[in-house]
Every structure is written in structure tokens, then in C-alpha cells.
Amino acid sequence: MMPKSRSNNRIRRRFVDNLYSLDLIQASEYPFVGNEAFNLSQLLQRDYPVVPGFVVSAKALWEFIAILGKSEPLLADLPSSYLYVDVDNPRQLQQVAQQIRHKIQGATLASVLASTLSEISETTLAPAAIFHPSLSMTSPGSGIEEDTGETGVARLDQPQIFSTLPDKILGSYICPRQPLAMEVSLKQVWAELFRARSLFYWQRHTIGLQQLNLAVLIQPMWDAIASGTLQINQTEGYIQATWGLGTALGKGEVVPDYYQIEIETGIVLASRLGRKTRAYGLCLEPDSLSVTENSLQTYLLSEEQQKQYTLKDKYLQELITISQRLVADISSTFSLEWTLWQTSENSEPELQITKFSPQTGQKWDASQLRVEPSHHASKLAYSVGSTTSYGKLFTSVQVGSRPNVLEASSDSIGSNFSEHTVNPSITPMLVRGLPAAPGRVTATAHVISGEGKNVSAIVSGRILVAQSVSPDWLPGLKHVAAIITEQGGITSHAGIIARELGIPCVVGAAGITQIIETGESLLVDGGQGEVYRLGTKQGFPVEKLHGSGFRKREAKVNFQPSNFQNTFPIATQLLVNLSQPDSLEKIVGLPVDGVGLLRSEVMMLEILNNLHPSQWHRQGHERELVERLAQLIVQFTVTLAPRPVFYRSTDWRSHEFPSLSGDHLVTEAEVNPMLGLRGTRRYLSDPASFDLELAALQEVYAYGCRNLRLILPFVRTVEEFTFCRRRVEQVGLTDNPDFQLWIMAEVPSVLFLLPDYVKAGVQGISIGTNDLTQLLLGADREQRQLETLMAGCHPVVKQAIQQLIEMAKEAGIPCSICGQATVQDPELIDLLVQWGITSISVDVKDVEATYQAITRAEQRLLLDAARNKSKGLGVKGKGENI
């Protein structure tokens, strides 16, 4: 590799065609070298500490493809084609992607390029090299054209750059300093362009392959002493640091050291020692090739290292100085990655920038820092307060200030409602609770209190008023007009059931069963969390109110298919949470990519005849139950085909299904059933019931339904997963090529064990925000008093979600998210898209709003990227923006 210092005499710009020296790249060559390489090049030319290197031009890939296409029909038209493939057909998508990547990885490089890589490997002093994708994108029709000159090679004809692409959609590769290994690594990065996830993204965004210019940045690599990130937002900066290479930080396997700095003064405002137990270093076998995992090894840190801050004062101050320079020279908002390593050319460790992204527009939450006296400054400039608002709190509005006009919900109460008003002084608000399911309806109350819980006695069209609702009440709730409960939060079962049934629901309405009597007329506003009594006591006849626009809901509302129009395609999959076949009619016309959460235990209540599955087994009726369950699941798989249906296996919790008899595992009431015998832990104690479910899933595949997937709930340990995976294998489900086995990421242990889960066979994760939130914050989601912790999305939960997404990407598996977090905190969707979530699964009523939110988030990312790139190309000279 070229040394950092350069001769004043400009040497040849390229050793060979299509190879650029990182320190000599000009602004006009941006399309050929891509975003990442260009940014680092501009810093290097301003004498910032950047690792030197070379860039294989974007033209090299298409020349390679053009030559390969002469003998491989599959690749013949790639440079001028959109590569039409049915991305909604997972099997076809995987097959096409694998074939293309296999052809690329098995082909031979041009001799000139191969010899140049060999020359680089012989001249560099580093033990390894890293190959980074460096991508840019051109407008349609301005891609590769044939040169009319004598060379006869393909060229990029002054492309117009209009967008960058999501970070880390393409992977990097580390290899030992060997010619063959470097050739393999180059082709592996090229093949990243044709991964199934990449092809899916290109097609969903109507991006033609000829618009993509993939250069490859090659840099030397040493074993790192430390590494981390630096993010600057206007006047403040945040540094993360950990021992070794950045792999542990990227995988979320450590909690890094944090530093908060003030840019103008360079003062360290706050610091926090992280929890660092492991680190990554190079592991280079003499004959190994390019698989990144085989080039790295993890090692445990000593207790002394764990108790030390990673950065010495000297290097911390160097990072601060770099940040101040960058703010003055380049941008007031940016992020970078840095590494501290000991090279053979220097006696002292050297801190170098390995990645730079200007104008990120993203601000870290300073509340992550638990401030300790800084060991880098004599005093703190200020302390980070502890009064940060964690998400949106549900607050009440005083009657006197409440607007008279209540917005209509025509699904529940008649389309003329918005033309009329309700006078609070005439129909006073009775109780405020928490808004759990939107809609407004007037109907007669049916109160269930004390021990009497005869749900089947509720007359159709009544409003159920109860202390709480459990899942086994579902059959009796299908015909109620609304639900009001004294207990529970927004993520309680009352809210979950009501949202799927499409009926208004207010939870946490204290004392409601003592105030309301059966037979009273009520107005329930599930969107505001308010309940009004309607009667003659206030001098306003119920009939008069009904006649002025309200409609009694004495029967089930007929659902009308959505007329939603897909105005903009999205790459993030939008899935829906379901448990009832009746709900299938509600997704007609909606832009859903499948079922992200099919709640099995709620769905099975229809077929169990009040008997627990273990009782069916003991009575010898397993085959009948298997057939019943299979027929139920087939309704979903056939309706959604070929879109995936993720069936979450049963998560029986003892306090939620008291009507089911015969559960031999429940001999006495559990003290804390939310943390008791549930999820996969129950399968170890009652494998027969789990086997019944697996047999039903195999029956579904026997019917020809290939779009069924399995998610295991509440998995606490890798051993639990392994037990379940073996039973899945025994029943033959893994023999189906389309079958996938996922886990719910809802127990905090998955934050530390995900790599081990993946090694054990996990093929995807779905983040269950309801359970994850209550376990991270120690807040029972059924307790109204703790609802403020469950409302919105606490920074701790956001950090956990981000960590899980990044770990999943690192492991190469998809990551979905379900639960109420995305609805309670709409801004979370922006973050999820930025972090790279694969799919978002929501209740039916939230599909359209979530689609629009994803659309805005993806468009915002593309727009910001386009603005950044445009700004970077618009100014020339020494102070040029990147």
C-alpha cells in the first residue's frame, strides 16, 4: 500500500486501468470510486489520518460481467437490464441470487487486475486487507455505454449522481495478505450486489442494475488496539470506544465507553465506562481465503482491561481535535469510524479514520449517559439531567378545555357523526382511561365484576365493562360493541383483542365496574380513552343523542375492503398481526406483504372445546386436533399465498386461559405468570403439546402451502431453542426447502446470545416490543400504574432494538418487529428504516398509517442522501465539502 505521505510529483493516477490510488482521486472521478472511497479520499488529501489504499473502479465490475456474460446466459444482459425477478417469490429470488453470485465467485479475474492485486499483496506490510463496497448510483439511462475510442472498453458516460443507498446493504470482507485470497474477496464484494436482499431492494425501488456503480475500496488492516465511532451534531459530539476491532461493537456484544464532548471548547462533558468483556482480533491462517468470520477471532478481556477506559488521554484529545477540524473544514454534522492500531511502520500506535459520513442528520440521545466525574477534565461543564421525557405519555384533557366536536369514526358510529357535537356540560365525561383501540360507539353496558365471568351471556352489540380481559374470553367478545377495563395497559390482552376485532377499547379506567351498571347507555371513545354516561339524569334523553348522528351498535359492523392506493413502493416489508380467520377480510386491498405474527393460542381457542391441548393428547384425540389446527392455519396460508405467514407457536400463560381444563402443568396459581412457565420453557415440560402443533404445520405443507414459517415464543436460552429445533427436524418440517425457523426476540438475554442462536440454527428474529419493554424496564404491562413506562418507546428499548437489528444484519438473518412500539411512537419507524429493519408487523387498523410512515422514512433517507451527495459535488477547492 502507498504510505500516507505523498511526493509532490503527481505519480500515475492508476497503476492499471480501473485502479485508483486513494490519495489521488479527483472530484470528477466520484462516480467511478463511489461514496465511501470518495469521502475518505477527500479527507486523506487534506492530511487527515486516513488509512491509505486503492479503489477498484466501478467500471471493472461491469467489464468483468460483460466478459462473463459471453459464456453465462444468466449474466449476458445484466449491464443493460433490470433483471426482472419475482422478489415476492422467496424461492425464486434465492435461486436467482445464488446462481449469479456463484457464477461471479467462480469466474477468473482479468490477468491485469489479478497481477495488480498480487503486486499490492507483495508490497504492503500489513498482515491483512479489508475490501469495502463503495457504491454510487446514476440516473436512469446514464449508466454504462461503449467507448467509441480505440480501447473498446465500457465506460461510465458522465453519470448524474442522484442518490446513495442504505448503509451496510452490502457487506465488507477481510482476508489475509495473499493474492488468491484478495481475488476471492474482490469477487465476494462484487457478488454482494446480487444478494437476494439487494435484488429485492433494487426492484422495489425500480433501480436498474445499470444504474449501480460498485467500486471496491482496498485498505491494509492490522490488529486493532481499540476502535469505535465519533458522531457530531452541531455543537456536541459523542464517542464510543471498545477494545480490539469494531466487530464487537457492531454486533452489540459489548457496551462501549461513552464520551460526550463540547465541540467549541473541546471539553469532555461526561464519560461513562462501558461493559466490555470480549474483543475481536485478526486470525489469519496461511492458506485461508476470504471468509470474514474465518479471518477474525474473539478473545476475552482481562478484568483489568474491563475496568479501564479504552482511550488514553492522548488519543481522546486527538479525536476531539479531528472533530473540531472537520466541523471547521467540512460539516457541522457527521459521523465517522476510527481505529487505533500498531502498524509496522510506526513505533507508536496510530489513530486513523476508517469511514466518514458527512451530514448524518441523526442525533444521539444524551440521556444514554449516566454521568460520572470525568477522568479527562478537571470539572464538568454541566450534568446530563435525569428528567428526560421517555416517549409520549398519555395525558388527559380537562373537560372545560376539551373541544366540543368529536372526530368521527364511521366504522363504529355512522358517517354523519362529524356534523354534530356533544356538549360536555350535558353529557359529561365519566371516566378517563387509556386509549387502547380507536373508534367511538354508543351502546348499552354489560358489566362483569367479582367472580361471575359468564362472557357467553353478553348480548350482541353491548359494551363489555370488566376488571380485566383474558385471551380465553375471545369467543364471547366477537360481537361486543366495545370493551372497557379497570386494569391493564395499552399492550394488555384487552387492547390486543379489541384492535384485531376492530372495536373501541378503553383500559385502565379506574373504578368503572363500581360506577356503571348493566343496562346503562355509554359513549366509548377508544381514541381518546374516554367514557361518557348517556342518560336522563343529565336531562338529555339517550334517544335524542342517538337521533343526532350516533348509531347504536347492536350488531357486528360489516367490514368494507380498503381502497388504499399504493402511491409509492417501499422496500421495508409491511406485515400484519392476526389471530382470527374473520380478520382476513379486513386486509383485502391493504398493502401487506404477509402475516408477521399469527397468534396461535388465541386462534386455537375456537377449536379446543375448552380443553387444553395436553388434555386432547391424554384422551387420545391428537389426530383430530392436528387436523382441526391445520385446517385453521390453511385459511391464512392460502389467502396470503405466496406471501409468508409467520405462525408463532403457543405461549400459554397460566393466568390468561383459566377456562381451559386439563393443563397438568398448572397445579397452583403462579406468583408471577408473566415470568413463569411459558414460551419454549413449557415445551420442555410438555413436548407432546408442542409436537401436536408441529404435526399440524407439517400437514399444512402437505396441502401444498409453502409460505408457512414458524416463530418460537419467549425463548430464554440457546438450549431451549436447540431442544425445539430438534423436534422440528424430527417431524420433518426442515425437509421443506421453504421452511424457516425464527425466534421472538423479547427476552433481554437475546441481546447477548443472538450470535449463539444463529450458530444453533435460528434463521430470523421478530422483536416483540411488548415483552421486551416490560422485561427491560421491569414494568408489568398489565399494570396501569406503570403505563407511562410502556407508552412510547424508552431510549433503553430503542437502543436494544437497534442492537438487535445490527446484530441480525451482521449475522445475515432477517429482523422483523411487532408489538405496539411502532404505533405508540411513530418516530420509531424512521429509526427502524435507518437501522435496516427487514419488516414491520402491525395490527390491521395500523397498516395504512404505517405504510405511509415507512414511505416517508424511506423517501427521507433517499432525499437526504441525494442532498448530501449534491452538496459534496457542488463546491470545489481546498475547502470542498464532502
Coordinates of C-alpha atoms in Angstrom, one line a residue, residues 62-513:
W62 CA -19.3 -4.3 -15.5
E63 CA -16.4 -5.2 -17.7
F64 CA -16.0 -8.4 -15.7
I65 CA -19.8 -9.1 -16.1
A66 CA -19.7 -8.4 -19.8
I67 CA -16.9 -10.9 -20.4
L68 CA -18.5 -13.5 -18.1
G69 CA -21.9 -13.0 -19.9
K70 CA -20.4 -14.3 -23.2
S71 CA -20.3 -17.8 -21.7
E72 CA -23.0 -17.4 -19.0
P73 CA -26.5 -16.7 -20.4
L74 CA -27.8 -15.7 -17.0
L75 CA -25.3 -12.8 -16.9
A76 CA -25.5 -11.8 -20.5
D77 CA -27.9 -8.9 -20.2
L78 CA -27.1 -7.7 -16.7
P79 CA -25.4 -4.4 -17.7
S80 CA -28.4 -3.3 -19.6
S81 CA -31.2 -5.0 -17.8
Y82 CA -33.3 -4.5 -14.7
L83 CA -33.0 -8.3 -14.0
Y84 CA -36.7 -8.9 -13.6
V85 CA -37.2 -11.5 -10.9
D86 CA -40.3 -12.1 -8.7
V87 CA -39.0 -10.7 -5.4
D88 CA -42.2 -11.8 -3.8
N89 CA -41.4 -15.4 -4.6
P90 CA -38.7 -16.1 -2.0
R91 CA -37.6 -19.4 -3.5
Q92 CA -37.1 -17.9 -7.0
L93 CA -35.4 -14.9 -5.6
Q94 CA -32.9 -17.0 -3.6
Q95 CA -32.2 -19.3 -6.6
V96 CA -31.5 -16.4 -9.0
A97 CA -29.3 -14.6 -6.4
Q98 CA -27.4 -17.8 -5.6
Q99 CA -26.8 -18.6 -9.3
I100 CA -25.5 -15.2 -10.1
R101 CA -23.2 -15.0 -7.1
H102 CA -21.9 -18.5 -7.7
K103 CA -21.0 -17.6 -11.3
I104 CA -19.2 -14.4 -10.2
Q105 CA -17.3 -16.1 -7.4
G106 CA -16.2 -19.0 -9.6
A107 CA -15.0 -16.9 -12.6
T108 CA -11.4 -15.8 -13.3
L109 CA -10.3 -12.2 -13.0
A110 CA -8.7 -10.5 -15.9
S111 CA -4.9 -11.1 -15.8
V112 CA -4.0 -7.4 -15.4
L113 CA -6.3 -6.9 -12.4
A114 CA -5.1 -10.2 -10.9
S115 CA -1.5 -9.3 -11.2
T116 CA -2.1 -5.9 -9.7
L117 CA -3.7 -7.4 -6.7
S118 CA -0.8 -9.7 -6.4
E119 CA 1.6 -6.7 -6.6
I120 CA -0.4 -4.9 -3.8
S121 CA -0.2 -8.0 -1.6
E122 CA 3.5 -8.3 -2.0
T123 CA 4.3 -4.6 -1.3
T124 CA 2.0 -4.0 1.7
L125 CA 3.4 -4.6 5.2
A126 CA 0.0 -5.2 6.8
P127 CA -0.9 -8.8 7.6
A128 CA -4.4 -8.4 6.1
A129 CA -6.6 -6.4 3.8
I130 CA -10.2 -5.3 4.0
F131 CA -12.4 -4.9 0.9
H132 CA -15.2 -2.4 1.3
P133 CA -18.1 -1.8 -1.1
S134 CA -18.1 1.8 -2.3
L135 CA -21.4 2.5 -4.1
S136 CA -22.8 5.3 -6.2
M137 CA -25.9 5.4 -8.2
T138 CA -26.8 7.2 -11.5
S139 CA -30.0 8.4 -13.0
P140 CA -31.8 6.0 -15.5
G141 CA -30.2 5.9 -18.9
S142 CA -26.9 7.4 -17.9
G143 CA -25.0 4.2 -16.9
I144 CA -22.6 2.1 -18.9
E145 CA -22.1 2.9 -22.5
E146 CA -19.5 1.7 -25.0
D147 CA -16.5 3.9 -25.6
T148 CA -16.1 5.0 -29.1
G149 CA -12.3 5.2 -28.8
E150 CA -9.7 2.6 -29.7
T151 CA -9.7 0.9 -26.3
G152 CA -13.1 -0.6 -26.9
V153 CA -13.9 -0.9 -23.2
A154 CA -17.0 0.0 -21.4
R155 CA -17.1 3.4 -19.7
L156 CA -19.4 5.4 -17.5
D157 CA -20.6 8.4 -19.5
Q158 CA -20.7 11.3 -17.1
P159 CA -23.4 9.9 -14.9
Q160 CA -25.7 12.1 -12.9
I161 CA -25.5 11.1 -9.2
F162 CA -28.8 11.4 -7.5
S163 CA -28.8 9.1 -4.5
T164 CA -26.9 6.9 -2.2
L165 CA -28.2 3.7 -0.8
P166 CA -28.9 2.3 2.7
D167 CA -25.8 1.8 4.8
K168 CA -24.5 -1.7 5.1
I169 CA -26.8 -3.2 2.5
L170 CA -23.6 -4.6 1.0
G171 CA -21.0 -6.3 3.2
S172 CA -17.2 -6.0 3.5
Y173 CA -14.7 -8.8 3.5
I174 CA -11.4 -9.3 5.4
C175 CA -8.7 -11.6 4.1
P176 CA -5.0 -12.4 4.7
R177 CA -2.4 -10.6 2.5
Q178 CA -2.3 -13.2 -0.2
P179 CA -3.0 -12.8 -4.0
L180 CA -5.6 -15.6 -4.2
A181 CA -7.4 -14.5 -1.1
M182 CA -7.6 -10.9 -2.3
E183 CA -9.0 -12.1 -5.7
V184 CA -11.7 -14.1 -3.8
S185 CA -12.5 -11.1 -1.6
L186 CA -12.9 -8.8 -4.6
K187 CA -15.4 -11.1 -6.2
Q188 CA -17.3 -11.6 -3.0
V189 CA -17.9 -7.8 -2.7
W190 CA -19.0 -7.7 -6.3
A191 CA -21.4 -10.6 -5.6
E192 CA -22.9 -8.6 -2.8
L193 CA -24.7 -6.5 -5.4
F194 CA -26.7 -9.6 -6.3
R195 CA -27.7 -10.9 -2.9
A196 CA -31.4 -11.7 -2.5
R197 CA -31.9 -8.8 -0.1
S198 CA -30.1 -6.5 -2.6
L199 CA -32.1 -7.6 -5.6
F200 CA -35.3 -7.1 -3.5
Y201 CA -34.3 -3.6 -2.7
W202 CA -33.3 -2.6 -6.3
Q203 CA -36.6 -3.9 -7.7
R204 CA -38.8 -2.4 -5.0
H205 CA -37.2 0.9 -5.8
T206 CA -37.2 0.4 -9.6
I207 CA -33.5 0.8 -9.6
G208 CA -31.9 -0.8 -12.7
L209 CA -28.7 -2.7 -12.2
Q210 CA -27.0 -0.5 -14.8
Q211 CA -27.6 2.5 -12.5
L212 CA -25.5 1.0 -9.8
N213 CA -21.8 1.7 -9.8
L214 CA -20.0 -0.6 -7.3
A215 CA -16.4 0.3 -6.7
V216 CA -14.3 -1.6 -4.1
L217 CA -12.0 0.1 -1.6
I218 CA -9.0 -2.0 -0.6
Q219 CA -7.1 -1.0 2.6
P220 CA -4.5 -2.6 4.7
M221 CA -5.5 -3.9 8.1
W222 CA -3.7 -4.6 11.3
D223 CA -4.8 -6.0 14.7
A224 CA -6.5 -3.1 16.4
I225 CA -5.8 -1.9 19.9
A226 CA -9.1 -0.1 20.0
S227 CA -11.9 1.1 17.7
G228 CA -15.1 3.0 17.8
T229 CA -17.3 5.8 16.4
L230 CA -17.5 9.5 16.6
Q231 CA -20.7 11.4 15.9
I232 CA -21.0 15.2 15.8
N233 CA -24.3 17.1 15.8
Q234 CA -23.9 20.8 15.7
T235 CA -22.2 21.7 19.0
E236 CA -22.0 18.3 20.7
G237 CA -20.1 15.2 20.0
Y238 CA -20.4 11.6 21.1
I239 CA -17.6 9.0 21.1
Q240 CA -17.9 5.2 21.5
A241 CA -14.9 3.1 22.2
T242 CA -14.1 -0.5 22.8
W243 CA -11.0 -2.8 22.7
G244 CA -9.9 -4.6 19.5
L245 CA -11.6 -4.4 16.2
G246 CA -15.0 -2.8 15.8
T247 CA -16.7 -6.2 15.3
A248 CA -17.8 -6.5 18.9
L249 CA -19.3 -3.0 18.8
G250 CA -21.1 -3.7 15.5
K251 CA -22.5 -7.0 16.8
G252 CA -23.7 -5.4 20.0
E253 CA -21.6 -7.8 22.1
V254 CA -20.2 -5.0 24.3
V255 CA -21.4 -1.8 25.9
P256 CA -18.8 0.6 24.7
D257 CA -17.2 3.5 26.7
Y258 CA -19.1 6.7 26.0
Y259 CA -17.8 10.3 25.9
Q260 CA -19.7 13.4 25.5
I261 CA -17.8 16.4 24.3
E262 CA -18.4 20.1 23.6
I263 CA -17.0 20.9 20.1
E264 CA -16.2 24.6 20.6
T265 CA -14.1 24.1 23.7
G266 CA -13.1 20.5 23.4
I267 CA -14.1 19.8 27.0
V268 CA -15.2 16.3 27.9
L269 CA -18.6 17.0 29.4
A270 CA -19.3 13.5 30.5
S271 CA -17.9 10.0 30.3
R272 CA -19.2 6.5 31.2
L273 CA -17.2 3.3 31.5
G274 CA -18.7 0.6 29.4
R275 CA -19.1 -3.1 29.9
K276 CA -16.5 -4.8 27.7
T277 CA -15.9 -8.4 28.2
R278 CA -14.7 -9.5 24.8
A279 CA -12.9 -8.2 21.8
Y280 CA -12.0 -9.3 18.2
G281 CA -8.7 -9.6 16.5
L282 CA -7.3 -11.0 13.3
C283 CA -6.9 -14.7 12.9
L284 CA -5.1 -15.4 9.6
E285 CA -4.4 -18.9 8.6
P286 CA -1.6 -19.2 6.0
D287 CA -3.9 -21.0 3.4
S288 CA -7.2 -19.4 4.3
L289 CA -9.2 -17.4 1.7
S290 CA -11.6 -14.6 2.3
V291 CA -14.5 -15.6 4.6
T292 CA -14.6 -12.8 7.1
E293 CA -15.6 -15.0 10.0
N294 CA -12.5 -17.2 9.5
S295 CA -10.3 -14.1 9.5
L296 CA -11.4 -13.0 12.9
Q297 CA -11.2 -14.4 16.4
T298 CA -12.8 -13.4 19.6
Y299 CA -10.9 -13.2 22.9
L300 CA -11.9 -12.5 26.5
L301 CA -10.6 -9.3 28.1
S302 CA -8.8 -9.4 31.4
E303 CA -10.6 -7.9 34.5
E304 CA -8.0 -5.1 34.4
Q305 CA -8.9 -4.2 30.8
Q306 CA -12.6 -4.4 31.6
K307 CA -12.2 -1.8 34.3
Q308 CA -10.2 0.6 32.2
Y309 CA -11.3 3.2 29.8
T310 CA -10.3 2.3 26.3
L311 CA -8.9 5.6 25.1
K312 CA -5.9 7.2 26.8
D313 CA -6.0 11.0 27.1
K314 CA -3.6 11.4 24.1
Y315 CA -5.9 9.6 21.7
L316 CA -9.1 11.0 23.1
Q317 CA -7.7 14.5 22.6
E318 CA -6.7 13.6 19.1
L319 CA -10.2 12.5 18.3
I320 CA -11.5 15.8 19.7
T321 CA -9.0 17.8 17.6
I322 CA -10.1 15.9 14.5
S323 CA -13.7 16.6 15.2
Q324 CA -13.0 20.3 15.6
R325 CA -11.1 20.4 12.3
L326 CA -13.8 18.5 10.5
V327 CA -16.5 20.9 11.8
A328 CA -14.5 23.8 10.6
D329 CA -13.5 22.3 7.2
I330 CA -16.3 20.0 6.2
S331 CA -19.6 19.9 8.1
S332 CA -21.1 20.5 11.5
T333 CA -23.0 17.2 11.4
F334 CA -21.2 14.0 10.5
S335 CA -20.2 10.5 11.8
L336 CA -17.0 8.5 11.4
E337 CA -15.5 5.3 12.4
W338 CA -11.9 5.2 13.8
T339 CA -9.4 2.5 14.7
L340 CA -6.2 2.7 16.8
W341 CA -3.7 0.2 15.8
Q342 CA 0.0 -0.6 15.9
T343 CA 1.5 -0.7 12.4
S344 CA 4.9 -1.9 11.5
E345 CA 5.8 1.5 10.1
N346 CA 5.4 3.4 13.4
S347 CA 6.7 2.8 16.9
E348 CA 3.6 4.4 18.5
P349 CA 0.0 3.3 17.9
E350 CA -1.7 5.3 15.2
L351 CA -5.3 6.5 15.2
Q352 CA -6.8 6.5 11.8
I353 CA -10.2 7.2 10.2
T354 CA -11.7 4.2 8.5
K355 CA -15.1 5.6 7.4
F356 CA -16.6 9.1 7.1
S357 CA -20.2 10.1 6.5
P358 CA -21.0 13.8 6.5
Q359 CA -24.4 15.3 7.3
T360 CA -25.9 12.3 9.0
G361 CA -28.7 14.4 10.4
Q362 CA -29.1 11.9 13.3
K363 CA -28.6 12.9 16.9
W364 CA -27.7 10.5 19.7
D365 CA -29.8 10.7 22.9
A366 CA -27.6 12.2 25.6
S367 CA -29.8 10.5 28.2
Q368 CA -27.9 7.3 27.4
L369 CA -25.1 8.7 29.5
R370 CA -25.0 8.1 33.2
V371 CA -22.7 10.9 34.1
E372 CA -19.7 10.1 36.2
P373 CA -16.9 12.6 37.1
S374 CA -14.8 12.8 34.0
H375 CA -11.3 11.4 34.2
H376 CA -10.3 13.6 31.3
A377 CA -11.3 17.0 32.6
S378 CA -10.8 18.9 35.8
K379 CA -14.6 19.7 36.0
L380 CA -17.8 19.0 34.2
A381 CA -19.3 21.8 32.2
Y382 CA -22.7 20.6 33.0
S383 CA -24.5 17.4 34.0
V384 CA -26.9 15.4 31.9
G385 CA -30.3 15.7 33.6
S386 CA -32.4 12.8 34.7
T387 CA -35.7 14.3 33.7
T388 CA -35.7 13.4 30.0
S389 CA -39.2 12.6 28.7
Y390 CA -39.2 9.0 27.6
G391 CA -41.7 8.8 24.8
K392 CA -45.2 10.2 24.6
L393 CA -47.2 10.0 27.8
F394 CA -51.0 9.6 27.6
T395 CA -52.4 12.6 29.4
S396 CA -56.0 13.7 30.0
V397 CA -57.6 16.9 28.9
Q398 CA -59.8 18.8 31.3
V399 CA -63.5 18.9 30.4
G400 CA -63.6 22.6 30.3
S401 CA -60.9 22.8 27.7
R402 CA -62.0 19.9 25.6
P403 CA -63.2 20.8 22.1
N404 CA -66.9 20.2 21.6
V405 CA -66.6 18.4 18.2
L406 CA -65.5 14.8 18.5
E407 CA -64.0 13.4 15.3
A408 CA -66.0 10.6 13.6
S409 CA -65.1 7.0 13.2
S410 CA -67.5 5.8 10.6
D411 CA -66.6 2.2 11.1
S412 CA -68.3 2.4 14.5
I413 CA -70.9 5.1 14.5
G414 CA -72.4 6.4 11.4
S415 CA -71.0 8.6 8.8
N416 CA -72.9 11.7 9.8
F417 CA -71.3 11.9 13.3
S418 CA -68.8 14.6 12.3
E419 CA -71.5 17.1 11.6
H420 CA -72.7 17.1 15.2
T421 CA -71.4 18.0 18.6
V422 CA -71.5 16.6 22.1
N423 CA -71.9 19.2 24.8
P424 CA -69.7 18.2 27.8
S425 CA -72.0 20.0 30.2
I426 CA -75.0 17.9 29.0
T427 CA -73.2 14.6 28.5
P428 CA -70.3 14.8 31.0
M429 CA -67.2 12.6 30.7
L430 CA -67.5 9.9 33.3
V431 CA -64.0 8.3 33.4
R432 CA -60.7 8.7 31.7
G433 CA -58.6 5.7 31.0
L434 CA -56.0 4.8 28.4
P435 CA -56.8 4.7 24.6
A436 CA -56.2 1.1 23.6
A437 CA -58.2 0.8 20.4
P438 CA -59.7 3.7 18.4
G439 CA -63.3 4.2 17.4
R440 CA -66.4 5.7 19.0
V441 CA -69.7 3.9 19.7
T442 CA -72.8 4.3 21.9
A443 CA -74.4 1.1 23.2
T444 CA -75.8 -0.5 26.4
A445 CA -73.3 -1.6 29.0
H446 CA -72.9 -5.2 30.3
V447 CA -70.9 -5.2 33.5
I448 CA -68.9 -8.3 34.7
S449 CA -67.5 -8.0 38.2
G450 CA -66.5 -10.2 41.0
E451 CA -66.3 -13.9 40.3
G452 CA -69.1 -14.1 37.7
K453 CA -67.4 -14.2 34.3
N454 CA -70.1 -15.7 32.1
V455 CA -68.9 -13.9 28.9
S456 CA -71.2 -16.0 26.7
A457 CA -74.2 -14.3 28.3
I458 CA -73.2 -10.9 26.9
V459 CA -75.9 -9.8 24.4
S460 CA -74.6 -8.9 20.9
G461 CA -73.9 -5.3 20.5
R462 CA -73.3 -4.5 24.2
I463 CA -70.3 -2.7 25.7
L464 CA -68.4 -5.0 27.9
V465 CA -67.3 -3.5 31.2
A466 CA -64.9 -5.6 33.3
Q467 CA -62.0 -5.5 35.6
S468 CA -59.7 -7.2 33.0
V469 CA -59.9 -9.4 30.0
S470 CA -58.1 -12.6 29.3
P471 CA -57.5 -14.3 25.9
D472 CA -59.9 -17.1 26.5
W473 CA -62.7 -14.6 26.5
L474 CA -62.2 -14.1 22.8
P475 CA -65.2 -16.2 21.6
G476 CA -67.6 -14.1 23.6
L477 CA -66.0 -10.8 22.5
K478 CA -66.6 -11.1 18.8
H479 CA -70.0 -9.5 19.0
V480 CA -69.5 -6.8 21.6
A481 CA -69.6 -3.2 20.6
A482 CA -66.6 -2.0 22.8
I483 CA -64.5 -3.0 25.8
I484 CA -63.8 -1.1 28.9
T485 CA -61.5 -2.5 31.7
E486 CA -60.3 -1.2 35.0
Q487 CA -56.9 -2.9 34.8
G488 CA -54.3 -3.3 32.1
G489 CA -52.3 -1.1 29.8
I490 CA -52.3 -0.5 26.1
T491 CA -50.4 -3.7 25.4
S492 CA -52.7 -5.8 27.6
H493 CA -54.9 -8.5 26.0
A494 CA -58.0 -6.4 26.1
G495 CA -56.3 -3.9 23.8
I496 CA -54.7 -6.5 21.6
I497 CA -58.0 -8.4 21.1
A498 CA -60.0 -5.2 20.6
R499 CA -57.6 -3.9 17.9
E500 CA -57.8 -7.0 15.9
L501 CA -61.6 -7.2 16.2
G502 CA -61.8 -3.6 15.2
I503 CA -63.8 -2.4 18.2
P504 CA -63.1 0.6 20.5
C505 CA -61.4 -0.1 23.8
V506 CA -60.5 1.9 26.9
V507 CA -58.3 0.3 29.5
G508 CA -57.1 1.4 33.0
A509 CA -60.5 3.1 33.7
A510 CA -60.2 3.0 37.5
G511 CA -63.4 2.0 39.3
I512 CA -65.5 1.6 36.2
T513 CA -67.2 -1.6 37.3

